[in-house]
Amino acid sequence: MRCLSMNQKLNFLIFLAFLSLFTIGCPGGGGGGGGAAFALFGLGGGGGDVPAPKLEIQYNGVSRESGSTLDIGSEPIGTADGKTGTVTIKNSGNAAITLPGSPNIVALSGTDASQFSVTQPATSSLAAGASVTFTLNFKPTLEGAKTATIKIQSSDPAVGSFQLNLTGTGGAAAPRLAVSVGATQIAANGSYGLGSVEIDSSGTAVTFTVRNTGSATANLDGPPAVTATGTQFVLNLAGFPTSIAANATATFAIQFSPTGLAEVKSSNIAVAYDGGLSFLFTVTGTGTPKPVPTIAISHNSSSFTSGGSIPTFGVVWPTLTSSTKTVTISNTGTATMTGITLSKPSGHSGDFTISAFSAGATLAAGASGTFTIQFSPTATGSRAAVVRVATTNGTNGAASSADLNVSGTGKTGADVLVSWTGTNEKAPNDTDGGYKVCYSKNTGFNPADVNGTTIFCTDVPNTGGTTPVSKVISVPTFGDWYFKVYSYGKHNTVGGSPSGQSSVNVPNT
């Protein structure tokens, strides 16, 4: 082995990492037998990757290798917009990268460079992990295959110059439609949202612009040239033409008018042209619940929204009035309730009184009001009537009516037990004679003046072997009543002198 000088030894690099020890021996100077040994343990002190940039080019989300060919496809000649794609320049390394190309970062060249165009990235420097885009456009003026090349210079030591070969085909002139709303372009087979509209209402009509981005006139199929699959999306095609020249436009409108359930609704829209071609997209809208009033009727925490029988007022003396029963009407909906009325359409309507509704004829959403019912019998016995609560829109916007059955009893009398000490005698089985119990609301009355309206008398005759000493009397009204008892016999039918007067108070309950 030839020995190296010291400088040569210092510059000698050995790439044999698989050896743990490598020794080179050289004879000593002056022909001596000595030698020198160099041991190499690894290639550096700390290990790890050195920070470096890395250029990555993507088209339609797919990474492309330098020198590869990108086929843009076919485009009719003479179109206004051409075919456009987006190219991404990304720094996949861990150090900043620069794009020093001048005068353009992206240089376009080649035989048919005039048939292509590129925009320039917004920056010439990318931090680690950052990216920037530029637009590639193919707008042929002549039919046939077209080629060009783009080059991007970078500080990536591995790919200092990135080259992408472009191909495209210029096709025959042809129409091509695009649809937009204002500045918003709708993708083919894409969708456009028309927002939210209340059920049974109509949203604002939205204008759609159809543009012929091709290079030949588009002959629209029709009528109609535009169709929808959803009946809740109303098309307005007034003035829509039968053809659209290259780079010309036409408009139509869609109005979302949802019905039925509150939910997301959709319709497919087709703009058909040239007997088989069409631009397809979908419109969507959300039908939201319509604000409506909803009535709720209650009494003592029980629901009577659908009507029913209010608990009875019980027994009440005619000419008196019962305690009140309170009924609550609530609007549990989301809109104002209107046309609230109270009535007594049937039954003993004169025996029941209802107050005015505290909230009047309308009730705001979430609000409530009350009215009261009282029983004032005009006669004795069972009394009943119907109290009707009605609105013009209380059932989710529709008219409502609920009948409340009310009832009570007009009191016919009160029982009073009258007792006395027997004063007349009779033989067994003797049935003649007995007692008279007379009563009146007038103190000091004379039983001889009995008239059946203000003074009443009831016979309590002797029965075989029994001398009566008490009688239950039913008085027709409440208040103070006065009682007298006298006896009579077979031969003294007028009777003797009455007893002393006694009184009892009959309550009004």
Short mmCIF file of C-alpha atoms in Angstrom, two decimals:
data_model
loop_
_atom_site.label_atom_id
_atom_site.label_comp_id
_atom_site.label_asym_id
_atom_site.label_seq_id
_atom_site.Cartn_x
_atom_site.Cartn_y
_atom_site.Cartn_z
CA MET A 1 0.00 0.00 0.00
CA ARG A 2 1.27 3.44 -0.90
CA CYS A 3 1.78 5.73 2.08
CA LEU A 4 0.15 9.15 2.04
CA SER A 5 1.51 12.43 3.25
CA MET A 6 0.08 13.87 6.45
CA ASN A 7 -2.23 16.29 4.56
CA GLN A 8 -3.41 13.48 2.40
CA LYS A 9 -4.05 11.43 5.51
CA LEU A 10 -6.18 14.17 7.00
CA ASN A 11 -8.29 14.44 3.87
CA PHE A 12 -8.79 10.75 3.42
CA LEU A 13 -12.44 9.70 3.96
CA ILE A 14 -13.35 6.12 4.57
CA PHE A 15 -16.99 4.95 4.03
CA LEU A 16 -16.84 1.58 5.71
CA ALA A 17 -19.31 1.98 8.50
CA PHE A 18 -19.81 -1.73 8.75
CA LEU A 19 -16.30 -2.12 10.22
CA SER A 20 -15.85 -1.42 13.89
CA LEU A 21 -12.13 -0.86 13.43
CA PHE A 22 -10.06 -0.14 10.32
CA THR A 23 -6.23 0.07 10.45
CA ILE A 24 -3.80 1.37 7.89
CA GLY A 25 -0.10 0.65 8.43
CA CYS A 26 2.73 2.61 6.78
CA PRO A 27 6.53 2.27 7.13
CA GLY A 28 8.25 4.87 9.17
CA GLY A 29 10.30 7.67 7.68
CA GLY A 30 13.81 6.95 6.51
CA GLY A 31 13.06 3.32 5.85
CA GLY A 32 12.59 2.49 9.51
CA GLY A 33 10.49 -0.37 10.52
CA GLY A 34 8.00 1.64 12.57
CA GLY A 35 4.43 2.39 11.46
CA ALA A 36 1.34 4.46 12.33
CA ALA A 37 -2.20 3.18 12.96
CA PHE A 38 -5.52 5.14 12.62
CA ALA A 39 -8.67 3.82 14.25
CA LEU A 40 -12.09 5.13 13.03
CA PHE A 41 -15.11 4.65 15.31
CA GLY A 42 -18.20 5.97 13.47
CA LEU A 43 -18.48 9.05 11.28
CA GLY A 44 -19.29 12.02 13.48
CA GLY A 45 -19.95 13.00 17.05
CA GLY A 46 -23.75 13.36 17.52
CA GLY A 47 -25.63 11.52 14.74
CA GLY A 48 -29.12 12.59 13.35
CA ASP A 49 -30.33 14.25 10.09
CA VAL A 50 -28.98 17.55 8.90
CA PRO A 51 -31.88 20.08 8.33
CA ALA A 52 -32.62 20.43 4.64
CA PRO A 53 -35.44 21.65 2.37
CA LYS A 54 -37.37 19.28 0.14
CA LEU A 55 -39.34 20.38 -2.92
CA GLU A 56 -42.66 18.60 -3.60
CA ILE A 57 -45.00 19.39 -6.54
CA GLN A 58 -48.64 18.29 -6.42
CA TYR A 59 -51.42 18.44 -9.02
CA ASN A 60 -54.98 17.56 -7.98
CA GLY A 61 -53.55 16.36 -4.67
CA VAL A 62 -51.15 13.87 -6.29
CA SER A 63 -47.36 14.30 -5.99
CA ARG A 64 -45.50 14.46 -9.30
CA GLU A 65 -41.89 13.47 -10.00
CA SER A 66 -39.53 15.79 -11.83
CA GLY A 67 -39.51 14.88 -15.50
CA SER A 68 -43.00 13.34 -15.43
CA THR A 69 -45.75 14.22 -17.89
CA LEU A 70 -49.00 15.88 -16.89
CA ASP A 71 -51.90 15.28 -19.30
CA ILE A 72 -54.42 18.09 -18.93
CA GLY A 73 -56.87 16.38 -21.25
CA SER A 74 -59.02 17.75 -24.04
CA GLU A 75 -60.37 21.29 -24.33
CA PRO A 76 -62.43 22.70 -27.21
CA ILE A 77 -60.60 25.36 -29.16
CA GLY A 78 -61.51 28.99 -28.69
CA THR A 79 -63.16 28.72 -25.25
CA ALA A 80 -63.31 31.85 -23.12
CA ASP A 81 -61.91 30.31 -19.96
CA GLY A 82 -60.00 27.24 -21.07
CA LYS A 83 -59.28 24.36 -18.73
CA THR A 84 -57.79 25.32 -15.38
CA GLY A 85 -55.99 23.34 -12.70
CA THR A 86 -54.15 24.16 -9.50
CA VAL A 87 -50.53 23.19 -8.86
CA THR A 88 -49.15 23.17 -5.31
CA ILE A 89 -45.52 23.83 -4.44
CA LYS A 90 -44.80 22.37 -1.02
CA ASN A 91 -41.72 22.30 1.20
CA SER A 92 -41.79 18.82 2.75
CA GLY A 93 -38.38 19.29 4.37
CA ASN A 94 -37.36 20.65 7.75
CA ALA A 95 -35.58 23.79 6.59
CA ALA A 96 -36.74 26.79 4.54
CA ILE A 97 -36.65 26.54 0.77
CA THR A 98 -36.21 29.31 -1.77
CA LEU A 99 -37.51 29.46 -5.34
CA PRO A 100 -34.96 31.67 -7.09
CA GLY A 101 -36.31 31.50 -10.65
CA SER A 102 -36.04 34.83 -12.51
CA PRO A 103 -37.85 36.64 -13.93
CA ASN A 104 -40.52 34.00 -13.15
CA ILE A 105 -40.58 31.42 -10.38
CA VAL A 106 -42.47 29.11 -12.75
CA ALA A 107 -40.99 29.21 -16.23
CA LEU A 108 -43.17 28.10 -19.17
CA SER A 109 -41.58 27.01 -22.44
CA GLY A 110 -41.92 24.50 -25.26
CA THR A 111 -43.38 24.11 -28.74
CA ASP A 112 -46.95 25.05 -27.78
CA ALA A 113 -46.25 27.27 -24.79
CA SER A 114 -48.66 29.86 -26.20
CA GLN A 115 -51.53 27.37 -25.74
CA PHE A 116 -50.82 27.22 -22.00
CA SER A 117 -50.49 29.84 -19.29
CA VAL A 118 -49.47 29.90 -15.65
CA THR A 119 -49.89 32.34 -12.81
CA GLN A 120 -46.96 32.96 -10.49
CA PRO A 121 -46.80 31.84 -6.84
CA ALA A 122 -47.31 34.57 -4.25
CA THR A 123 -43.96 33.95 -2.55
CA SER A 124 -40.48 32.74 -3.45
CA SER A 125 -39.66 31.40 0.03
CA LEU A 126 -41.39 28.62 1.94
CA ALA A 127 -40.81 27.66 5.57
CA ALA A 128 -40.60 23.99 6.50
CA GLY A 129 -44.00 22.38 5.90
CA ALA A 130 -45.41 25.46 4.08
CA SER A 131 -46.91 25.51 0.60
CA VAL A 132 -48.03 27.91 -2.13
CA THR A 133 -50.13 27.42 -5.28
CA PHE A 134 -50.23 28.63 -8.84
CA THR A 135 -52.79 28.12 -11.60
CA LEU A 136 -52.19 26.21 -14.82
CA ASN A 137 -54.49 26.96 -17.76
CA PHE A 138 -54.88 25.23 -21.14
CA LYS A 139 -56.67 27.29 -23.79
CA PRO A 140 -55.97 25.88 -27.24
CA THR A 141 -56.57 27.87 -30.38
CA LEU A 142 -55.85 24.99 -32.76
CA GLU A 143 -57.02 21.41 -32.75
CA GLY A 144 -54.60 18.57 -32.03
CA ALA A 145 -52.02 17.55 -29.41
CA LYS A 146 -50.18 20.37 -27.65
CA THR A 147 -47.06 20.20 -25.48
CA ALA A 148 -45.15 22.53 -23.20
CA THR A 149 -42.79 22.44 -20.25
CA ILE A 150 -42.70 24.17 -16.90
CA LYS A 151 -39.55 24.48 -14.77
CA ILE A 152 -39.18 25.51 -11.14
CA GLN A 153 -35.76 26.33 -9.64
CA SER A 154 -35.30 25.64 -5.92
CA SER A 155 -32.70 25.42 -3.15
CA ASP A 156 -33.45 21.73 -2.67
CA PRO A 157 -29.96 20.18 -3.12
CA ALA A 158 -31.57 17.02 -4.53
CA VAL A 159 -33.86 18.76 -7.08
CA GLY A 160 -32.37 22.09 -7.99
CA SER A 161 -34.49 22.31 -11.13
CA PHE A 162 -37.91 20.62 -11.26
CA GLN A 163 -39.39 19.97 -14.73
CA LEU A 164 -42.99 19.01 -15.54
CA ASN A 165 -43.96 18.15 -19.13
CA LEU A 166 -47.45 19.29 -20.15
CA THR A 167 -49.72 17.76 -22.76
CA GLY A 168 -53.21 18.63 -23.84
CA THR A 169 -55.49 18.16 -26.83
CA GLY A 170 -57.28 20.93 -28.65
CA GLY A 171 -60.71 19.64 -29.59
CA ALA A 172 -63.36 20.88 -31.99
CA ALA A 173 -65.34 23.95 -31.00
CA ALA A 174 -68.19 22.94 -28.63
CA PRO A 175 -70.61 24.47 -26.14
CA ARG A 176 -70.17 24.06 -22.41
CA LEU A 177 -72.40 25.42 -19.66
CA ALA A 178 -71.56 26.62 -16.18
CA VAL A 179 -73.94 27.83 -13.45
CA SER A 180 -73.29 30.41 -10.76
CA VAL A 181 -75.08 32.54 -8.18
CA GLY A 182 -73.42 35.92 -8.08
CA ALA A 183 -69.70 35.30 -7.68
CA THR A 184 -70.26 31.76 -6.39
CA GLN A 185 -69.54 29.14 -9.02
CA ILE A 186 -71.51 25.89 -8.65
CA ALA A 187 -69.52 22.77 -9.45
CA ALA A 188 -70.97 20.24 -11.86
CA ASN A 189 -72.87 17.69 -9.73
CA GLY A 190 -72.36 20.06 -6.81
CA SER A 191 -74.98 21.75 -4.65
CA TYR A 192 -76.22 25.17 -3.61
CA GLY A 193 -78.06 25.99 -0.39
CA LEU A 194 -81.14 28.21 -0.42
CA GLY A 195 -81.18 28.69 3.36
CA SER A 196 -84.03 28.24 5.82
CA VAL A 197 -87.68 29.10 5.20
CA GLU A 198 -90.71 28.59 7.44
CA ILE A 199 -93.06 25.79 6.47
CA ASP A 200 -95.96 27.07 4.31
CA SER A 201 -93.99 30.22 3.46
CA SER A 202 -91.92 31.25 0.46
CA GLY A 203 -88.29 32.27 0.57
CA THR A 204 -86.66 34.97 -1.53
CA ALA A 205 -86.20 33.95 -5.14
CA VAL A 206 -82.53 33.26 -5.97
CA THR A 207 -81.21 34.10 -9.45
CA PHE A 208 -78.98 31.52 -11.16
CA THR A 209 -76.78 32.56 -14.08
CA VAL A 210 -76.08 30.07 -16.86
CA ARG A 211 -72.97 30.92 -18.87
CA ASN A 212 -71.75 29.23 -22.04
CA THR A 213 -68.02 28.89 -21.32
CA GLY A 214 -67.54 26.86 -24.52
CA SER A 215 -66.73 28.05 -28.05
CA ALA A 216 -69.97 27.15 -29.86
CA THR A 217 -73.60 28.06 -29.35
CA ALA A 218 -75.47 25.92 -26.81
CA ASN A 219 -78.94 24.96 -28.04
CA LEU A 220 -81.08 24.49 -24.94
CA ASP A 221 -83.48 21.59 -24.75
CA GLY A 222 -86.97 22.51 -23.91
CA PRO A 223 -89.36 23.60 -22.99
CA PRO A 224 -88.50 23.69 -20.20
CA ALA A 225 -84.76 24.00 -20.57
CA VAL A 226 -84.37 23.77 -16.78
CA THR A 227 -86.07 21.06 -14.72
CA ALA A 228 -86.40 20.35 -11.00
CA THR A 229 -87.34 17.14 -9.19
CA GLY A 230 -88.61 18.82 -6.00
CA THR A 231 -92.06 20.40 -6.15
CA GLN A 232 -91.19 22.67 -3.23
CA PHE A 233 -88.58 24.41 -5.37
CA VAL A 234 -90.41 26.68 -7.79
CA LEU A 235 -88.67 27.60 -11.06
CA ASN A 236 -89.18 30.93 -12.79
CA LEU A 237 -88.02 30.57 -16.41
CA ALA A 238 -89.53 33.80 -17.70
CA GLY A 239 -87.35 35.13 -20.51
CA PHE A 240 -85.05 32.12 -20.53
CA PRO A 241 -83.78 31.70 -24.14
CA THR A 242 -83.65 28.68 -26.40
CA SER A 243 -79.92 29.09 -27.06
CA ILE A 244 -76.87 30.73 -25.47
CA ALA A 245 -73.99 31.92 -27.64
CA ALA A 246 -70.38 31.28 -26.66
CA ASN A 247 -69.44 33.38 -23.60
CA ALA A 248 -73.05 34.64 -23.30
CA THR A 249 -75.34 34.21 -20.28
CA ALA A 250 -78.97 33.61 -19.36
CA THR A 251 -80.73 33.57 -15.99
CA PHE A 252 -83.54 31.78 -14.21
CA ALA A 253 -84.78 31.88 -10.59
CA ILE A 254 -85.60 29.30 -7.93
CA GLN A 255 -87.86 30.00 -4.96
CA PHE A 256 -87.93 27.64 -1.98
CA SER A 257 -91.50 27.19 -0.69
CA PRO A 258 -91.47 24.28 1.82
CA THR A 259 -94.56 22.42 2.96
CA GLY A 260 -95.16 19.41 5.19
CA LEU A 261 -92.53 18.45 7.75
CA ALA A 262 -89.88 20.82 9.04
CA GLU A 263 -86.75 19.21 7.59
CA VAL A 264 -84.00 19.53 4.99
CA LYS A 265 -85.42 19.29 1.47
CA SER A 266 -83.60 19.01 -1.85
CA SER A 267 -84.14 19.00 -5.59
CA ASN A 268 -82.02 17.99 -8.57
CA ILE A 269 -81.69 20.74 -11.18
CA ALA A 270 -80.79 19.97 -14.79
CA VAL A 271 -79.93 22.50 -17.49
CA ALA A 272 -80.18 20.42 -20.67
CA TYR A 273 -78.69 21.38 -24.02
CA ASP A 274 -77.69 19.99 -27.40
CA GLY A 275 -79.91 16.92 -27.15
CA GLY A 276 -78.15 14.93 -24.47
CA LEU A 277 -75.80 17.20 -22.59
CA SER A 278 -76.74 18.79 -19.29
CA PHE A 279 -75.33 20.67 -16.37
CA LEU A 280 -76.55 18.97 -13.19
CA PHE A 281 -76.54 20.26 -9.63
CA THR A 282 -78.63 20.07 -6.44
CA VAL A 283 -80.37 22.78 -4.47
CA THR A 284 -81.18 22.31 -0.80
CA GLY A 285 -83.23 24.19 1.75
CA THR A 286 -84.34 23.72 5.33
CA GLY A 287 -88.02 23.97 6.18
CA THR A 288 -88.25 25.40 9.69
CA PRO A 289 -91.29 25.12 12.01
CA LYS A 290 -93.90 27.76 11.37
CA PRO A 291 -94.66 29.90 14.42
CA VAL A 292 -98.13 28.85 15.56
CA PRO A 293 -100.21 29.32 18.71
CA THR A 294 -101.17 26.28 20.75
CA ILE A 295 -103.96 26.43 23.31
CA ALA A 296 -103.90 24.71 26.69
CA ILE A 297 -106.87 24.81 29.11
CA SER A 298 -106.60 23.76 32.74
CA HIS A 299 -108.46 23.82 36.06
CA ASN A 300 -106.85 22.88 39.37
CA SER A 301 -103.80 21.51 37.49
CA SER A 302 -105.96 19.16 35.40
CA SER A 303 -106.03 19.52 31.64
CA PHE A 304 -109.25 20.40 29.86
CA THR A 305 -107.66 21.33 26.52
CA SER A 306 -109.92 18.85 24.73
CA GLY A 307 -112.89 19.69 26.95
CA GLY A 308 -114.39 17.63 29.74
CA SER A 309 -116.46 17.93 32.89
CA ILE A 310 -115.43 20.46 35.51
CA PRO A 311 -115.99 19.06 39.04
CA THR A 312 -119.54 19.79 40.21
CA PHE A 313 -120.42 22.91 42.14
CA GLY A 314 -122.38 20.74 44.56
CA VAL A 315 -125.67 21.71 46.22
CA VAL A 316 -126.52 25.41 46.35
CA TRP A 317 -129.70 27.11 47.56
CA PRO A 318 -131.59 28.84 44.76
CA THR A 319 -130.96 32.59 44.71
CA LEU A 320 -127.49 32.03 46.23
CA THR A 321 -124.19 31.93 44.32
CA SER A 322 -121.50 29.30 44.71
CA SER A 323 -117.80 29.88 45.17
CA THR A 324 -115.79 30.42 41.96
CA LYS A 325 -113.94 27.91 39.86
CA THR A 326 -110.94 29.34 37.98
CA VAL A 327 -110.05 28.16 34.48
CA THR A 328 -106.66 28.99 32.92
CA ILE A 329 -106.07 29.42 29.18
CA SER A 330 -102.41 29.28 28.11
CA ASN A 331 -100.67 29.77 24.77
CA THR A 332 -97.88 27.19 24.69
CA GLY A 333 -97.09 27.91 21.02
CA THR A 334 -94.78 30.35 19.27
CA ALA A 335 -97.23 32.87 17.80
CA THR A 336 -100.04 35.06 19.12
CA MET A 337 -103.39 33.37 19.73
CA THR A 338 -106.36 35.39 18.46
CA GLY A 339 -110.15 35.40 18.51
CA ILE A 340 -110.55 34.05 22.05
CA THR A 341 -114.25 33.86 23.03
CA LEU A 342 -116.25 32.39 25.92
CA SER A 343 -119.90 31.33 25.55
CA LYS A 344 -122.66 29.17 27.05
CA PRO A 345 -124.21 27.48 24.02
CA SER A 346 -126.50 25.01 25.77
CA GLY A 347 -128.04 23.77 29.01
CA HIS A 348 -129.25 25.81 32.01
CA SER A 349 -127.07 28.68 30.86
CA GLY A 350 -128.83 31.18 33.11
CA ASP A 351 -127.76 29.24 36.20
CA PHE A 352 -124.02 29.66 35.50
CA THR A 353 -122.09 32.90 35.17
CA ILE A 354 -118.67 33.31 33.49
CA SER A 355 -116.36 36.27 33.87
CA ALA A 356 -114.55 37.99 31.03
CA PHE A 357 -111.20 36.45 30.04
CA SER A 358 -108.46 38.39 31.80
CA ALA A 359 -106.23 38.61 28.69
CA GLY A 360 -108.95 39.76 26.31
CA ALA A 361 -109.32 38.35 22.82
CA THR A 362 -105.60 37.71 22.16
CA LEU A 363 -102.86 35.87 24.01
CA ALA A 364 -99.17 36.27 23.23
CA ALA A 365 -96.91 33.24 22.82
CA GLY A 366 -96.03 31.83 26.24
CA ALA A 367 -98.67 33.93 28.03
CA SER A 368 -101.77 32.85 29.94
CA GLY A 369 -104.96 34.29 31.39
CA THR A 370 -107.93 33.18 33.48
CA PHE A 371 -111.69 33.35 33.75
CA THR A 372 -114.07 32.17 36.49
CA ILE A 373 -117.31 30.19 36.58
CA GLN A 374 -120.01 30.40 39.31
CA PHE A 375 -123.25 28.53 39.92
CA SER A 376 -126.42 30.48 40.80
CA PRO A 377 -129.37 28.06 40.55
CA THR A 378 -132.69 29.54 39.61
CA ALA A 379 -134.54 26.35 40.53
CA THR A 380 -134.11 23.22 42.60
CA GLY A 381 -132.76 19.94 41.34
CA SER A 382 -129.98 19.09 38.89
CA ARG A 383 -128.71 21.92 36.74
CA ALA A 384 -126.08 21.71 33.93
CA ALA A 385 -124.69 23.77 31.07
CA VAL A 386 -121.80 23.94 28.57
CA VAL A 387 -119.12 26.63 28.71
CA ARG A 388 -117.33 26.85 25.36
CA VAL A 389 -113.78 28.19 24.88
CA ALA A 390 -113.02 29.01 21.24
CA THR A 391 -110.18 30.64 19.26
CA THR A 392 -109.58 31.41 15.62
CA ASN A 393 -106.11 29.79 15.56
CA GLY A 394 -105.48 27.95 18.82
CA THR A 395 -104.75 24.54 17.31
CA ASN A 396 -101.38 25.07 15.65
CA GLY A 397 -102.80 27.90 13.59
CA ALA A 398 -106.25 26.37 13.03
CA ALA A 399 -109.49 27.26 14.80
CA SER A 400 -110.10 25.51 18.10
CA SER A 401 -113.08 24.83 20.37
CA ALA A 402 -113.36 23.05 23.70
CA ASP A 403 -116.59 22.44 25.67
CA LEU A 404 -116.42 22.44 29.47
CA ASN A 405 -119.38 20.69 31.10
CA VAL A 406 -120.47 22.38 34.35
CA SER A 407 -123.07 21.13 36.82
CA GLY A 408 -124.63 21.72 40.21
CA THR A 409 -127.80 21.05 42.20
CA GLY A 410 -130.39 23.57 43.31
CA LYS A 411 -131.14 22.66 46.94
CA THR A 412 -134.77 21.63 47.56
CA GLY A 413 -134.87 21.86 51.35
CA ALA A 414 -133.21 21.22 54.69
CA ASP A 415 -134.33 18.69 57.27
CA VAL A 416 -135.18 19.86 60.79
CA LEU A 417 -136.01 17.36 63.58
CA VAL A 418 -138.88 18.65 65.74
CA SER A 419 -139.54 16.85 69.07
CA TRP A 420 -142.24 17.34 71.74
CA THR A 421 -143.72 15.73 74.80
CA GLY A 422 -146.81 13.63 74.16
CA THR A 423 -149.94 15.12 75.81
CA ASN A 424 -152.87 13.16 74.44
CA GLU A 425 -153.73 9.57 75.21
CA LYS A 426 -155.39 6.93 73.16
CA ALA A 427 -156.37 3.32 73.47
CA PRO A 428 -154.46 0.55 71.75
CA ASN A 429 -155.33 0.34 68.08
CA ASP A 430 -157.00 3.77 68.26
CA THR A 431 -155.95 5.77 65.24
CA ASP A 432 -157.85 9.00 65.70
CA GLY A 433 -156.13 12.25 66.60
CA GLY A 434 -152.46 13.17 66.63
CA TYR A 435 -150.32 16.32 66.37
CA LYS A 436 -149.77 19.18 63.99
CA VAL A 437 -146.27 20.67 63.49
CA CYS A 438 -146.61 24.20 62.14
CA TYR A 439 -143.69 26.37 61.04
CA SER A 440 -142.97 29.71 59.38
CA LYS A 441 -140.19 32.18 58.84
CA ASN A 442 -142.38 34.73 60.55
CA THR A 443 -142.07 34.82 64.28
CA GLY A 444 -145.23 34.72 66.32
CA PHE A 445 -147.28 33.20 63.54
CA ASN A 446 -150.75 31.74 64.15
CA PRO A 447 -151.10 28.10 63.04
CA ALA A 448 -154.71 28.82 62.26
CA ASP A 449 -153.45 31.03 59.42
CA VAL A 450 -151.66 28.23 57.60
CA ASN A 451 -151.48 29.07 53.86
CA GLY A 452 -148.76 26.77 52.44
CA THR A 453 -146.62 29.68 51.30
CA THR A 454 -145.52 31.49 54.46
CA ILE A 455 -147.08 29.31 57.14
CA PHE A 456 -146.91 25.53 56.85
CA CYS A 457 -148.44 22.72 58.89
CA THR A 458 -147.77 19.01 58.76
CA ASP A 459 -150.04 16.37 60.36
CA VAL A 460 -148.43 13.73 62.55
CA PRO A 461 -151.37 11.36 63.22
CA ASN A 462 -151.49 8.71 65.86
CA THR A 463 -150.95 5.23 64.53
CA GLY A 464 -152.24 2.08 66.16
CA GLY A 465 -150.76 1.84 69.61
CA THR A 466 -148.10 4.55 69.03
CA THR A 467 -148.16 8.15 70.16
CA PRO A 468 -145.66 10.14 68.00
CA VAL A 469 -143.33 12.62 69.76
CA SER A 470 -141.10 13.81 66.84
CA LYS A 471 -141.14 14.65 63.15
CA VAL A 472 -138.49 15.51 60.54
CA ILE A 473 -139.63 18.62 58.70
CA SER A 474 -138.08 19.68 55.37
CA VAL A 475 -138.00 23.47 55.15
CA PRO A 476 -137.78 24.96 51.62
CA THR A 477 -135.21 27.69 52.34
CA PHE A 478 -132.37 28.64 54.63
CA GLY A 479 -132.56 31.13 57.48
CA ASP A 480 -134.49 31.29 60.81
CA TRP A 481 -137.53 29.07 61.09
CA TYR A 482 -140.08 29.07 63.92
CA PHE A 483 -141.98 25.98 65.07
CA LYS A 484 -145.16 25.32 67.11
CA VAL A 485 -146.84 21.97 67.90
CA TYR A 486 -150.41 21.32 69.03
CA SER A 487 -152.50 18.18 69.41
CA TYR A 488 -155.89 17.36 67.99
CA GLY A 489 -158.41 14.58 68.57
CA LYS A 490 -161.19 12.70 66.90
CA HIS A 491 -163.76 15.03 68.29
CA ASN A 492 -161.55 18.11 68.44
CA THR A 493 -160.13 18.35 64.97
CA VAL A 494 -159.27 22.02 65.39
CA GLY A 495 -156.94 21.09 68.14
CA GLY A 496 -155.91 22.53 71.38
CA SER A 497 -153.62 25.40 72.12
CA PRO A 498 -150.22 25.23 70.41
CA SER A 499 -147.00 24.73 72.26
CA GLY A 500 -144.56 27.51 72.83
CA GLN A 501 -142.60 28.72 69.82
CA SER A 502 -139.16 27.30 69.14
CA SER A 503 -136.67 28.47 66.47
CA VAL A 504 -133.82 26.97 64.47
CA ASN A 505 -131.38 28.54 62.02
CA VAL A 506 -130.93 26.69 58.73
CA PRO A 507 -127.50 27.57 57.24
CA ASN A 508 -127.12 28.65 53.64
CA THR A 509 -124.59 25.97 52.82
#
